[in-house]
Short mmCIF file of C-alpha atoms in Angstrom, two decimals:
data_model
loop_
_atom_site.label_atom_id
_atom_site.label_comp_id
_atom_site.label_asym_id
_atom_site.label_seq_id
_atom_site.Cartn_x
_atom_site.Cartn_y
_atom_site.Cartn_z
CA UNK A 1 -65.27 -44.49 11.00
CA UNK A 2 -62.44 -47.06 11.05
CA UNK A 3 -61.51 -46.20 7.45
CA UNK A 4 -61.44 -42.51 8.38
CA UNK A 5 -59.13 -43.20 11.32
CA UNK A 6 -56.85 -45.38 9.16
CA UNK A 7 -56.54 -42.63 6.56
CA UNK A 8 -55.75 -40.13 9.29
CA UNK A 9 -53.05 -42.46 10.68
CA UNK A 10 -51.57 -42.89 7.20
CA UNK A 11 -51.58 -39.12 6.69
CA UNK A 12 -49.74 -38.51 9.98
CA UNK A 13 -47.32 -41.38 9.38
CA UNK A 14 -46.43 -39.86 6.00
CA UNK A 15 -45.95 -36.42 7.56
CA UNK A 16 -43.69 -37.86 10.30
CA UNK A 17 -41.63 -39.65 7.65
CA UNK A 18 -41.30 -36.41 5.62
CA UNK A 19 -40.16 -34.47 8.70
CA UNK A 20 -37.66 -37.16 9.66
CA UNK A 21 -36.30 -37.02 6.11
CA UNK A 22 -35.97 -33.20 6.24
CA UNK A 23 -34.36 -33.31 9.68
CA UNK A 24 -31.86 -35.95 8.56
CA UNK A 25 -30.97 -33.94 5.46
CA UNK A 26 -30.54 -30.76 7.50
CA UNK A 27 -28.42 -32.38 10.22
CA UNK A 28 -26.22 -34.30 7.80
CA UNK A 29 -25.13 -31.18 5.86
CA UNK A 30 -22.26 -30.33 8.22
CA UNK A 31 -20.60 -33.77 8.18
CA UNK A 32 -21.03 -33.86 4.41
CA UNK A 33 -19.32 -30.47 4.06
CA UNK A 34 -16.43 -31.78 6.17
CA UNK A 35 -16.24 -34.85 3.93
CA UNK A 36 -16.14 -32.62 0.84
CA UNK A 37 -13.18 -30.75 2.40
CA UNK A 38 -11.38 -34.11 2.87
CA UNK A 39 -11.65 -33.79 6.67
CA UNK A 40 -12.68 -37.41 7.02
CA UNK A 41 -12.06 -37.75 10.76
CA UNK A 42 -14.34 -34.79 11.52
CA UNK A 43 -16.94 -36.06 9.05
CA UNK A 44 -16.90 -39.49 10.72
CA UNK A 45 -17.37 -37.83 14.11
CA UNK A 46 -20.30 -35.82 12.73
CA UNK A 47 -21.95 -38.96 11.37
CA UNK A 48 -21.28 -40.72 14.70
CA UNK A 49 -23.22 -37.97 16.46
CA UNK A 50 -26.15 -38.34 14.07
CA UNK A 51 -26.23 -42.10 14.60
CA UNK A 52 -26.02 -41.62 18.37
CA UNK A 53 -29.06 -39.30 18.06
CA UNK A 54 -30.95 -42.20 16.52
CA UNK A 55 -30.73 -41.16 12.86
CA UNK A 56 -29.96 -44.61 11.53
CA UNK A 57 -30.55 -44.17 7.81
CA UNK A 58 -28.91 -45.91 4.88
CA UNK A 59 -27.60 -42.55 3.69
CA UNK A 60 -25.85 -41.72 6.94
CA UNK A 61 -24.21 -45.15 7.09
CA UNK A 62 -23.23 -44.81 3.43
CA UNK A 63 -21.54 -41.45 3.94
CA UNK A 64 -19.82 -42.51 7.15
CA UNK A 65 -18.64 -45.64 5.31
CA UNK A 66 -17.40 -43.46 2.46
CA UNK A 67 -15.48 -41.24 4.92
CA UNK A 68 -14.00 -44.32 6.64
CA UNK A 69 -12.99 -45.71 3.25
CA UNK A 70 -11.21 -42.50 2.30
CA UNK A 71 -9.55 -42.46 5.75
CA UNK A 72 -8.31 -46.06 5.13
CA UNK A 73 -10.46 -47.49 7.96
CA UNK A 74 -11.50 -50.39 5.79
CA UNK A 75 -13.16 -52.57 8.46
CA UNK A 76 -15.31 -49.66 9.66
CA UNK A 77 -16.05 -48.72 6.05
CA UNK A 78 -17.13 -52.28 5.30
CA UNK A 79 -19.36 -52.45 8.39
CA UNK A 80 -21.08 -49.15 7.57
CA UNK A 81 -21.57 -49.94 3.91
CA UNK A 82 -22.97 -53.39 4.73
CA UNK A 83 -25.38 -51.69 7.17
CA UNK A 84 -26.35 -49.19 4.48
CA UNK A 85 -27.09 -52.07 2.10
CA UNK A 86 -29.13 -53.83 4.78
CA UNK A 87 -31.20 -50.65 5.34
CA UNK A 88 -31.61 -49.92 1.62
CA UNK A 89 -30.76 -52.97 -0.51
CA UNK A 90 -31.44 -51.08 -3.76
CA UNK A 91 -28.94 -48.23 -3.23
CA UNK A 92 -26.37 -48.79 -6.00
CA UNK A 93 -23.65 -46.52 -4.60
CA UNK A 94 -23.33 -48.54 -1.38
CA UNK A 95 -22.49 -51.58 -3.52
CA UNK A 96 -20.06 -49.56 -5.61
CA UNK A 97 -18.18 -48.38 -2.53
CA UNK A 98 -18.19 -51.75 -0.74
CA UNK A 99 -16.76 -53.15 -4.00
CA UNK A 100 -13.92 -50.62 -3.75
CA UNK A 101 -13.30 -51.41 -0.05
CA UNK A 102 -13.20 -55.15 -0.69
CA UNK A 103 -11.15 -54.75 -3.88
CA UNK A 104 -8.36 -53.10 -1.90
CA UNK A 105 -8.30 -56.25 0.24
CA UNK A 106 -8.54 -58.58 -2.80
CA UNK A 107 -11.78 -60.10 -1.44
CA UNK A 108 -13.21 -60.81 -4.87
CA UNK A 109 -15.68 -63.55 -3.93
CA UNK A 110 -17.37 -61.23 -1.44
CA UNK A 111 -17.58 -58.51 -4.07
CA UNK A 112 -19.26 -60.94 -6.47
CA UNK A 113 -21.68 -61.97 -3.74
CA UNK A 114 -22.71 -58.34 -3.17
CA UNK A 115 -23.17 -57.76 -6.91
CA UNK A 116 -25.23 -60.97 -7.15
CA UNK A 117 -27.48 -59.61 -4.39
CA UNK A 118 -27.90 -56.29 -6.18
CA UNK A 119 -28.50 -57.85 -9.60
CA UNK A 120 -31.20 -60.05 -8.07
CA UNK A 121 -32.99 -56.85 -7.03
CA UNK A 122 -32.19 -54.88 -10.20
CA UNK A 123 -31.71 -57.39 -13.04
CA UNK A 124 -31.61 -54.67 -15.72
CA UNK A 125 -28.95 -52.47 -14.10
CA UNK A 126 -26.18 -52.34 -16.71
CA UNK A 127 -23.54 -50.80 -14.42
CA UNK A 128 -23.91 -53.62 -11.90
CA UNK A 129 -23.09 -56.18 -14.59
CA UNK A 130 -20.12 -54.11 -15.72
CA UNK A 131 -18.82 -53.89 -12.14
CA UNK A 132 -19.20 -57.63 -11.61
CA UNK A 133 -17.47 -58.16 -14.95
CA UNK A 134 -14.49 -56.22 -13.63
CA UNK A 135 -14.35 -58.38 -10.52
CA UNK A 136 -14.42 -61.57 -12.59
CA UNK A 137 -11.61 -60.07 -14.66
CA UNK A 138 -9.49 -59.51 -11.54
CA UNK A 139 -10.14 -63.13 -10.60
CA UNK A 140 -8.86 -63.98 -14.10
CA UNK A 141 -12.18 -65.58 -15.03
CA UNK A 142 -12.34 -63.94 -18.44
CA UNK A 143 -15.29 -65.99 -19.68
CA UNK A 144 -17.61 -64.84 -16.87
CA UNK A 145 -16.21 -61.34 -17.20
CA UNK A 146 -17.14 -61.39 -20.89
CA UNK A 147 -20.61 -62.77 -20.16
CA UNK A 148 -21.37 -59.88 -17.77
CA UNK A 149 -19.83 -57.31 -20.12
CA UNK A 150 -22.02 -58.59 -22.95
CA UNK A 151 -25.11 -58.43 -20.70
CA UNK A 152 -24.28 -54.82 -19.74
CA UNK A 153 -23.72 -54.03 -23.42
CA UNK A 154 -27.12 -55.50 -24.34
CA UNK A 155 -28.62 -53.29 -21.64
CA UNK A 156 -27.20 -50.25 -23.45
CA UNK A 157 -23.88 -49.59 -21.71
CA UNK A 158 -21.44 -48.46 -24.43
CA UNK A 159 -18.41 -48.75 -22.14
CA UNK A 160 -19.38 -52.39 -21.56
CA UNK A 161 -19.54 -52.99 -25.33
CA UNK A 162 -15.96 -51.74 -25.69
CA UNK A 163 -14.87 -53.79 -22.68
CA UNK A 164 -16.50 -56.92 -24.13
CA UNK A 165 -14.58 -56.44 -27.38
CA UNK A 166 -11.28 -56.21 -25.46
CA UNK A 167 -12.19 -59.33 -23.50
CA UNK A 168 -12.99 -61.27 -26.68
CA UNK A 169 -9.55 -60.34 -28.04
CA UNK A 170 -7.88 -61.32 -24.78
CA UNK A 171 -9.65 -64.70 -24.70
CA UNK A 172 -8.84 -65.35 -28.36
CA UNK A 173 -5.16 -64.48 -27.79
CA UNK A 174 -5.01 -66.68 -24.68
CA UNK A 175 -6.54 -69.58 -26.61
CA UNK A 176 -4.00 -69.14 -29.44
CA UNK A 177 -1.12 -69.21 -26.95
CA UNK A 178 -2.50 -72.44 -25.48
CA UNK A 179 -2.22 -74.22 -28.85
#
């Protein structure tokens, strides 16, 4: 009898989750349409309303963060994207956008920290290594940039292979100039 009740609870919990997901998708269409029309202020307001209704999902925080980023509200963008990452640590695009927000503020060490977190979760994600490689490059740490580019290349990212070749040339040229 207890097993029967547990299965019933699991069934209803799954159904509630599915309905919450559908409701969130339905309600978030309007703010997303506003975002697509570059009406970031209205999109942000729409996402605010959803959050105030209790729809606190990683996706809603991601899109509000994206709208804030495009509207140059970098602190709000950062806060929302960090919340999105906290709610769904495996969502690659939140890391990509928080990278962009922090890059505009030249906060490279924080970017690297976020990519380290993501790579710990997804150690075979080639794009994450390529993104971290770019951050190391901006910090002028060409050796670590090359290491990540080579890792991304080994994981099958052709763009990373080309980037690694350019980095090897840059390092070789820098070493020749140092002689």
